[in-house]
Short mmCIF file of C-alpha atoms in Angstrom, two decimals:
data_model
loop_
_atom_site.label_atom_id
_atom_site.label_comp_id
_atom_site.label_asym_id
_atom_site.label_seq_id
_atom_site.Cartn_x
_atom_site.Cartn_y
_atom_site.Cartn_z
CA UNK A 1 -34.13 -32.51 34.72
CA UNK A 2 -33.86 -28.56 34.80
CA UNK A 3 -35.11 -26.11 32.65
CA UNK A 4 -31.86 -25.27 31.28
CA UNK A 5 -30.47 -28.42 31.27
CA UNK A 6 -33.72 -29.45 28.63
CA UNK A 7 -32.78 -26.02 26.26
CA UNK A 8 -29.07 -28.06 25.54
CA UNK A 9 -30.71 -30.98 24.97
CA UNK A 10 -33.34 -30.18 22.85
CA UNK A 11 -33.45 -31.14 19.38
CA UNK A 12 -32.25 -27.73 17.24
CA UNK A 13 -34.90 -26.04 14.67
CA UNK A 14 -34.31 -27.55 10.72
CA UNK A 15 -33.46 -24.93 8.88
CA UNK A 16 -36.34 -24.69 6.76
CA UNK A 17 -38.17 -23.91 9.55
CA UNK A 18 -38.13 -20.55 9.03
CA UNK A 19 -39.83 -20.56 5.56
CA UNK A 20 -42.67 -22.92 7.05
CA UNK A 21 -43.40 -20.48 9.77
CA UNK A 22 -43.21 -17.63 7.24
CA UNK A 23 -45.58 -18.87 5.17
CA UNK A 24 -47.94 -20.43 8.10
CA UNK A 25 -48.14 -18.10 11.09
CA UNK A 26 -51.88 -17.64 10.89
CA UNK A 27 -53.91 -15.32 9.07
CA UNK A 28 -52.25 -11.76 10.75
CA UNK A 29 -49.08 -13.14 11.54
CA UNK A 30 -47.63 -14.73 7.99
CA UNK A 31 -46.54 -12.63 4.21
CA UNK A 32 -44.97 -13.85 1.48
CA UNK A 33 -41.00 -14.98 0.75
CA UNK A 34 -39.02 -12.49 -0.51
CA UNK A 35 -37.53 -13.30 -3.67
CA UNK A 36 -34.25 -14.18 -1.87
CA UNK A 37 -35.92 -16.25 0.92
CA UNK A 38 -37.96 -17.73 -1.88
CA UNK A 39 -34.53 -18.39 -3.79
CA UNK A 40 -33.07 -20.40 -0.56
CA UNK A 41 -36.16 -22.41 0.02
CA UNK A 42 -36.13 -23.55 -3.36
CA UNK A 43 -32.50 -24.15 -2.93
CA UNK A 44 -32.84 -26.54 -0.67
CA UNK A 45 -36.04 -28.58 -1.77
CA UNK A 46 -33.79 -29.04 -4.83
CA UNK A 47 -30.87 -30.27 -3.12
CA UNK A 48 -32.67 -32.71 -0.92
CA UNK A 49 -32.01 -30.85 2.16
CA UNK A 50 -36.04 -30.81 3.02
CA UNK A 51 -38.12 -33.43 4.88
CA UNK A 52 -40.69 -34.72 2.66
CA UNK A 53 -43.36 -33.33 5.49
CA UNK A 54 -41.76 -29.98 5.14
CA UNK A 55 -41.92 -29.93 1.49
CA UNK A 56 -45.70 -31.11 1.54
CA UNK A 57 -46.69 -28.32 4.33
CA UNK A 58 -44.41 -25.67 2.16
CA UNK A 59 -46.22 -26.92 -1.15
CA UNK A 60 -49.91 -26.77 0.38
CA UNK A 61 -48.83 -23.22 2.17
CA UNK A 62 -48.18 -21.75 -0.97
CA UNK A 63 -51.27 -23.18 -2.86
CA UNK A 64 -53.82 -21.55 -0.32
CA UNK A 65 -52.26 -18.38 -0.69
CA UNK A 66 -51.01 -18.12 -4.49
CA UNK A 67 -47.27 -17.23 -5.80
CA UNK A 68 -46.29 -13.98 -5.88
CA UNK A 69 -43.75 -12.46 -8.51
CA UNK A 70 -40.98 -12.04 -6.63
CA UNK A 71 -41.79 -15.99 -4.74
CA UNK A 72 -41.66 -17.28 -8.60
CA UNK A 73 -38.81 -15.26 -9.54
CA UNK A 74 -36.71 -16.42 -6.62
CA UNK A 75 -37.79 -20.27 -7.71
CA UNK A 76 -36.79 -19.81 -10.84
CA UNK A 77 -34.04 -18.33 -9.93
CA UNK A 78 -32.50 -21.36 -8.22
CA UNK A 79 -34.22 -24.49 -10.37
CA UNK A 80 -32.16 -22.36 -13.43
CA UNK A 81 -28.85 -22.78 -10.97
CA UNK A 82 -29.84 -26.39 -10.46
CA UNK A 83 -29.18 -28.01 -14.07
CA UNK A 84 -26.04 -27.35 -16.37
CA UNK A 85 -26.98 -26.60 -19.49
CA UNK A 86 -23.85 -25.38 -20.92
CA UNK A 87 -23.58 -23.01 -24.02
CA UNK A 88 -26.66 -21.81 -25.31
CA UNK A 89 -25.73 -18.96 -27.34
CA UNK A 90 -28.27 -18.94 -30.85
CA UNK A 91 -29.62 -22.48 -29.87
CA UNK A 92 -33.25 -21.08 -29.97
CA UNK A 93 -35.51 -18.34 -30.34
CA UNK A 94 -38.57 -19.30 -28.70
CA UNK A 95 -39.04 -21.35 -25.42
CA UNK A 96 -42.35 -23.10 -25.34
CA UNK A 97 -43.51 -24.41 -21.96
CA UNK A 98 -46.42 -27.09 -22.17
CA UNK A 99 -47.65 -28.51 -18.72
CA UNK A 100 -51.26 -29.06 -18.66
CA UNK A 101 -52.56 -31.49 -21.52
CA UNK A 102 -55.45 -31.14 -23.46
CA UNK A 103 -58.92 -32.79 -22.48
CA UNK A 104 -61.37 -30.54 -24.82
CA UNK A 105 -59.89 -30.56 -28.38
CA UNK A 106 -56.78 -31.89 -29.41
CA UNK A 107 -53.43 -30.13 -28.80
CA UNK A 108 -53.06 -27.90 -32.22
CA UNK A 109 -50.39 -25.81 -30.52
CA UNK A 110 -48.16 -28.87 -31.79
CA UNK A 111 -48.30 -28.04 -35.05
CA UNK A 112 -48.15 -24.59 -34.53
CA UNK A 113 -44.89 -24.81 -33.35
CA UNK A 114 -43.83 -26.79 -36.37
CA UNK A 115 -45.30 -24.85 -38.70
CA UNK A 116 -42.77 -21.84 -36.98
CA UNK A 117 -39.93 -24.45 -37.08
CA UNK A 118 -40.40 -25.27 -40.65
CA UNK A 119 -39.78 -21.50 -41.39
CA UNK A 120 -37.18 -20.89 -39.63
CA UNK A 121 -37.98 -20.43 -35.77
CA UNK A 122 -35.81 -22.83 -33.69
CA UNK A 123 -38.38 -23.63 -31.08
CA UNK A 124 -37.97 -25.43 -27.87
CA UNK A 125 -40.86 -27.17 -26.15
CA UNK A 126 -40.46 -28.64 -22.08
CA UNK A 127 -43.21 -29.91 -20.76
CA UNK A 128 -44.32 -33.15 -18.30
CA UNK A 129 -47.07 -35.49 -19.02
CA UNK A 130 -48.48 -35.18 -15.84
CA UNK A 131 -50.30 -37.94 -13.75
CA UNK A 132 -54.05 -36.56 -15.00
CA UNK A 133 -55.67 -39.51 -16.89
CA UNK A 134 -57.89 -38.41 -19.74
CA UNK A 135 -55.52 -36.10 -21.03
CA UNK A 136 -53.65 -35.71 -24.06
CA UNK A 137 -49.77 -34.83 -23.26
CA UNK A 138 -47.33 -33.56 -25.99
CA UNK A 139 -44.67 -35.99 -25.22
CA UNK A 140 -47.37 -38.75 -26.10
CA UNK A 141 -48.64 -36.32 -29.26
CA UNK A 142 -44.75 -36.25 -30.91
CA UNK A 143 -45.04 -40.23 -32.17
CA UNK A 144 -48.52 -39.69 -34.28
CA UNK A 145 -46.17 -37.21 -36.18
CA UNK A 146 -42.99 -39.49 -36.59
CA UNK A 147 -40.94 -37.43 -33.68
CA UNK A 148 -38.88 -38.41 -30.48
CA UNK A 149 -38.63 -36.29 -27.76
CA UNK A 150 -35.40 -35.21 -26.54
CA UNK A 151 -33.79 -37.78 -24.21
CA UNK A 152 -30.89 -35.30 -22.47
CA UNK A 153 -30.31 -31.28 -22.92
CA UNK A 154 -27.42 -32.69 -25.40
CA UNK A 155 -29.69 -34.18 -27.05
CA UNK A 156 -32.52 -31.72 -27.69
CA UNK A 157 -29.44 -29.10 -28.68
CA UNK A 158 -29.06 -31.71 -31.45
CA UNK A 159 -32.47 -31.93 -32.57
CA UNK A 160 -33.05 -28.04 -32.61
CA UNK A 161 -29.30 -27.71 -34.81
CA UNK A 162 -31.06 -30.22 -37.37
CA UNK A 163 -35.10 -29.49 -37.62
CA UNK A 164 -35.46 -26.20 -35.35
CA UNK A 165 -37.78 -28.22 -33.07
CA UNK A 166 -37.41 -30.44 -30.01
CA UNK A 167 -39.33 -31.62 -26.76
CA UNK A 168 -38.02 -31.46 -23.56
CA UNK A 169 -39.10 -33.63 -20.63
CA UNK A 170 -38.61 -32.19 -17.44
CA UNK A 171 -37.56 -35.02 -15.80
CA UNK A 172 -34.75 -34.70 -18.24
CA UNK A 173 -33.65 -31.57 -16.79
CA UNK A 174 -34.68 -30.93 -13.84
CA UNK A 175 -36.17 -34.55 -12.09
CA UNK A 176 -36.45 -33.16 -8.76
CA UNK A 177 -38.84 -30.65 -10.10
CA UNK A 178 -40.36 -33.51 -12.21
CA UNK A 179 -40.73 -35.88 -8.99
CA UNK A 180 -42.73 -32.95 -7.13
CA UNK A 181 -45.64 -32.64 -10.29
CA UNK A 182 -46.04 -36.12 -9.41
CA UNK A 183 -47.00 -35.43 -5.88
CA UNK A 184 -50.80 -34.05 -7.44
CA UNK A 185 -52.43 -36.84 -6.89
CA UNK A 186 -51.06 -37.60 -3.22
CA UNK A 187 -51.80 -34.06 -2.32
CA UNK A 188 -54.75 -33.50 -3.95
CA UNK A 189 -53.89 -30.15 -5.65
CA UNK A 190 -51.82 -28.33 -8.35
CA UNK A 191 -48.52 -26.93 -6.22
CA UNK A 192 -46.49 -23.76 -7.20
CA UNK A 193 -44.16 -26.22 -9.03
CA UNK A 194 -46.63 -26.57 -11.98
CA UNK A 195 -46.27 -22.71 -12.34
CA UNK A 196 -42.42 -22.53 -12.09
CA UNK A 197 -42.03 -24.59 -14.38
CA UNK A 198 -43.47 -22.56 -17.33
CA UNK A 199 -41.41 -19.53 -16.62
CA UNK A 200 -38.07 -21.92 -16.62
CA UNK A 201 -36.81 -21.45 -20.41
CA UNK A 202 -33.93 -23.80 -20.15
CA UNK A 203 -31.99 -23.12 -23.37
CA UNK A 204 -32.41 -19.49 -22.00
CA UNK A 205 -34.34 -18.40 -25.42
CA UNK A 206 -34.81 -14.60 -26.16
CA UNK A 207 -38.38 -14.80 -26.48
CA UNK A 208 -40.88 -17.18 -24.30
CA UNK A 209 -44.47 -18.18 -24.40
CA UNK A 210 -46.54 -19.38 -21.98
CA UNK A 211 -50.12 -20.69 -21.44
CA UNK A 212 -52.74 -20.43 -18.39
CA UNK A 213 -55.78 -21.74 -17.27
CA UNK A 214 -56.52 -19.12 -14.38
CA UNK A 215 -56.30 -15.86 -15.95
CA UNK A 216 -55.75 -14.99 -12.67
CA UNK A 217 -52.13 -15.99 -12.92
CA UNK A 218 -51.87 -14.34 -16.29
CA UNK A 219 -50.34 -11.01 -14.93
CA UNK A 220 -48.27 -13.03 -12.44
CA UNK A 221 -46.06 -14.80 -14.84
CA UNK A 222 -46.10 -11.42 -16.65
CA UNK A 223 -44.51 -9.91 -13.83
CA UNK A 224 -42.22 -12.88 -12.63
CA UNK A 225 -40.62 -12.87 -16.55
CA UNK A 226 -40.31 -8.90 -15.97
CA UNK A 227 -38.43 -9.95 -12.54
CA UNK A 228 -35.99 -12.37 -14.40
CA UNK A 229 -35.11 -10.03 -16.87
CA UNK A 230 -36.42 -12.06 -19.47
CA UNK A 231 -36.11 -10.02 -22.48
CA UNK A 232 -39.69 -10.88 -24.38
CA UNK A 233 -41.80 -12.90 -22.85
CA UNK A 234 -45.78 -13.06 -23.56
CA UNK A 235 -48.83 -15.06 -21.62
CA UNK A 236 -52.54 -15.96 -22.52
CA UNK A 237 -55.11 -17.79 -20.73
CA UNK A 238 -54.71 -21.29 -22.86
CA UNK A 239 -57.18 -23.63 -24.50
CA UNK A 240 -57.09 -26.15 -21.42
CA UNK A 241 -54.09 -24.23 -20.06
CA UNK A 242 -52.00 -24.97 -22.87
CA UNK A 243 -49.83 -22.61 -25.06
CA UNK A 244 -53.05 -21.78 -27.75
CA UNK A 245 -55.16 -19.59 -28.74
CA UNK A 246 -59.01 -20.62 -29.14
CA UNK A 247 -60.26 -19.20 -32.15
CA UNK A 248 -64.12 -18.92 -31.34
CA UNK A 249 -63.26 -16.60 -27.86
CA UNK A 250 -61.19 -13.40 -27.43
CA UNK A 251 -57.76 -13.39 -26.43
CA UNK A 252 -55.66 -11.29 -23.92
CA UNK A 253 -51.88 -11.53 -24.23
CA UNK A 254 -49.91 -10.10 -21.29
CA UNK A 255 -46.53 -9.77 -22.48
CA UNK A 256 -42.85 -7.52 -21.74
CA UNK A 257 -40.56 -6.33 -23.89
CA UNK A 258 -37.32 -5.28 -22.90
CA UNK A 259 -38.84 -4.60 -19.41
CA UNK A 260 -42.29 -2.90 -20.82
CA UNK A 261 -45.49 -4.53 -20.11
CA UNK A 262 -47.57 -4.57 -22.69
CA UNK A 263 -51.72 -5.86 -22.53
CA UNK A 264 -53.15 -6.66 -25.78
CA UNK A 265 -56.29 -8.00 -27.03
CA UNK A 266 -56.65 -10.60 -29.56
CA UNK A 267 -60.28 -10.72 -31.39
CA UNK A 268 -61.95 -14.07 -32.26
CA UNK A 269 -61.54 -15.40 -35.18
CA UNK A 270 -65.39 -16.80 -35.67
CA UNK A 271 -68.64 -15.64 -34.62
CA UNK A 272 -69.99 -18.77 -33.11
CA UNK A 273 -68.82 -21.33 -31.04
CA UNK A 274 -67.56 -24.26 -32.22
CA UNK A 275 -69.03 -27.61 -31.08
CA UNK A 276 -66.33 -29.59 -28.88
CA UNK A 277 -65.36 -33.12 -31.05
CA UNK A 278 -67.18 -36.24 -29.23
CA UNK A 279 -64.08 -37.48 -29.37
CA UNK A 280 -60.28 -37.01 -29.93
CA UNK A 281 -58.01 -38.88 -32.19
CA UNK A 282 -54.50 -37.88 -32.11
CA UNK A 283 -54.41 -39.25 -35.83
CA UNK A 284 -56.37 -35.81 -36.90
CA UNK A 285 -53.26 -34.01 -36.33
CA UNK A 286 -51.21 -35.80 -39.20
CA UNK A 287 -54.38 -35.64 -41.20
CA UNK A 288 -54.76 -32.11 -40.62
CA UNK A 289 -51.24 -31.16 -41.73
CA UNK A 290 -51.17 -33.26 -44.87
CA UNK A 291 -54.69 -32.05 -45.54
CA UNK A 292 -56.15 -35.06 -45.84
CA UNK A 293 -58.98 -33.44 -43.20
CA UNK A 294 -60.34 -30.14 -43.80
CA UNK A 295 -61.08 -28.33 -40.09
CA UNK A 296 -62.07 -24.39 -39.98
CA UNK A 297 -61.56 -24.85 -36.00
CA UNK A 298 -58.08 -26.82 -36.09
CA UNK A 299 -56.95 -24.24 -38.58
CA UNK A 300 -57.58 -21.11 -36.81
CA UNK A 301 -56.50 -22.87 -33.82
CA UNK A 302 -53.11 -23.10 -35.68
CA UNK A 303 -52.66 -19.90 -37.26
CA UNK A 304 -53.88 -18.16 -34.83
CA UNK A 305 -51.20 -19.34 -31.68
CA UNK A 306 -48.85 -18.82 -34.48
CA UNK A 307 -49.77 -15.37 -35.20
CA UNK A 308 -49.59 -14.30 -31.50
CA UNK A 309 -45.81 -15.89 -31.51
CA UNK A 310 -44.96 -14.33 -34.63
CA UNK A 311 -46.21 -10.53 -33.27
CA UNK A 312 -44.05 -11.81 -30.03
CA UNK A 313 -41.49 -12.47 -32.33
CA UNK A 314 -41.18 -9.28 -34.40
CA UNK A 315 -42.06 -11.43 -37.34
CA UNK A 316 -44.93 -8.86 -37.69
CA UNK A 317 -45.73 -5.30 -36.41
CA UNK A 318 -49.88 -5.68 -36.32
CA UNK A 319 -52.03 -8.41 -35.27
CA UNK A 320 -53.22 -8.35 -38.73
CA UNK A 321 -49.90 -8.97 -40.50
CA UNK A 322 -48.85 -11.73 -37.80
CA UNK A 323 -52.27 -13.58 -38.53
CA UNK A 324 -51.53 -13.07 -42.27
CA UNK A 325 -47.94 -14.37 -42.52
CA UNK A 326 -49.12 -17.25 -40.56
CA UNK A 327 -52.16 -18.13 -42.60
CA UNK A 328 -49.17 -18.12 -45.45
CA UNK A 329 -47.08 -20.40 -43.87
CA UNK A 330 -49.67 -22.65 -43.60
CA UNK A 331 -51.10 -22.84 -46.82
CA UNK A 332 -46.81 -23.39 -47.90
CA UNK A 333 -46.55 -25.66 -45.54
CA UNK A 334 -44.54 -28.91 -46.58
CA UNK A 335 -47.63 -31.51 -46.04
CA UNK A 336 -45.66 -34.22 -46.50
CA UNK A 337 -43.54 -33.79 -43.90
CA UNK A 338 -45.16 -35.70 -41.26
#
């Protein structure tokens, strides 16, 4: 067989290819995706158009060297193309991403959600339960308080029109994105995926709040939101990487506003640290709200994520009125609601 007779019949490159080698060609030789090659890679992992050994080199690629902006931007970007959500015009004011599940102390950000709902803040909440065992997953928290999640984006538009509150699975809305978080435990590691999906805001919601466990990626998904034009957006390094504020340490919010970025610093709210609980009963959080338990910790924990949505929120100009008009919600709130 000739040379040239071997070029015709060789097997042509995938298309993908390109974004592999990109990402891959050694340490001098590789960069980053532009936010438009980013966009078209994500494009096609979403439409199937990927060999599963592509998309595990791609997702490993990208964990060794971290997302940039513009790389989470362009994802975003084209997962938001990917599901029809329809009209979303005054559905909600605050989206609410919670991916990472609580191991430590039990996930208060719940309620502070609700308490917002319950005064008039239509919140949504997306998440995925994730395949970590020993954690405690908001979808699996909404049943101790007598809730459903959202089974369709019909659905959760429903739930939001009638009690300003509703959970999201993202397999609901997005079950490619959902099928690739599942991957962690085959790959061994976290994948960009499990940032992307924070900064997705479904219902396309005003204002957006996110939580972080590497502060590292704080200013990242500051950035990205600035990239996406997302009009107020705000970030903090999470109890357990969730969406809330621990009371005993201090708190940086990275946030934009109307393209601004804006750093701000959030005191504690106690002077020691709290002991962690030995163990955690979901049950507390019913108890809690009803006030059938009294817990200084659980409290704060509360008002205080509250607070920083509220000052997101324009609720409140200071950090001291935000954490004041939440404090009064919750000592108004309706405890026999759940």
């Amino acid at each position: 067989m000739t040379f040239s007779h071997h070029l015709q019949t060789s097997t042509p490159e995938h298309p993908f290819a390109e974004t592999i080698r990109i990402l891959g060609k050694g340490k001098h030789g590789s960069r980053p995706l532009t936010r438009e090659e980013a966009y078209r890679a994500m494009r096609m992992i979403l439409a199937d158009e990927v060999l599963p050994i592509q998309l595990g080199a791609f997702l490993m690629l990208m964990r060794v060297k971290e997302e940039t902006p513009e790389e989470l931007a362009g994802f975003v970007q084209a997962a938001r193309e990917s599901f029809d959500v329809g009209d979303t015009q005054n559905l909600v004011d605050l989206d609410w991403s919670t991916y990472a599940g609580k191991r430590r102390h039990l996930p208060w950000y719940l309620l502070s959600a609700l308490l917002l709902a319950e005064n008039g803040v239509k919140v949504l909440m997306h998440g995925a339960k994730g395949p970590a065992a020993g954690r405690l997953y908001t979808e699996d928290m909404l049943a101790v308080l007598g809730l459903s999640p959202a089974q369709s984006i019909a659905e959760a538009k429903q739930q939001l029109a009638e009690r300003s509150f509703s959970y999201l699975s993202l397999e609901n809305f997005c079950p490619k994105l959902h099928e690739i978080i599942e991957l962690r435990p085959i790959l061994g590691l976290r994948s960009p995926v499990h940032t992307l999906v924070r900064l997705l805001n479904p219902l396309d919601a005003d204002y957006s709040i996110q939580g972080i466990f590497h502060p590292g990626y704080r200013p990242v998904h500051q950035l990205a939101a600035q990239l996406l034009q997302q009009p107020h957006a705000a970030v903090l390094k999470g109890e357990g990487g969730e969406t809330e504020r621990n009371p005993d340490m201090s708190c940086l919010v990275q946030s934009v506003h109307r393209g601004e970025l804006l750093d701000e610093e959030w005191p504690a709210l106690f002077a020691k640290r709290h002991v962690k609980p030995e163990a955690l009963d979901p049950a507390q959080l019913a108890k809690v709200w009803r006030g059938e338990t009294e817990d200084e910790f659980a409290a704060a924990a509360i008002t205080g994520t509250a607070a920083v949505a509220l000052k997101l929120l324009g609720k409140a100009d200071t950090q001291e009125a935000a954490q004041q008009l939440a404090m009064d919600f919750w000592h108004l709130r309706a405890k026999d609601r759940f």
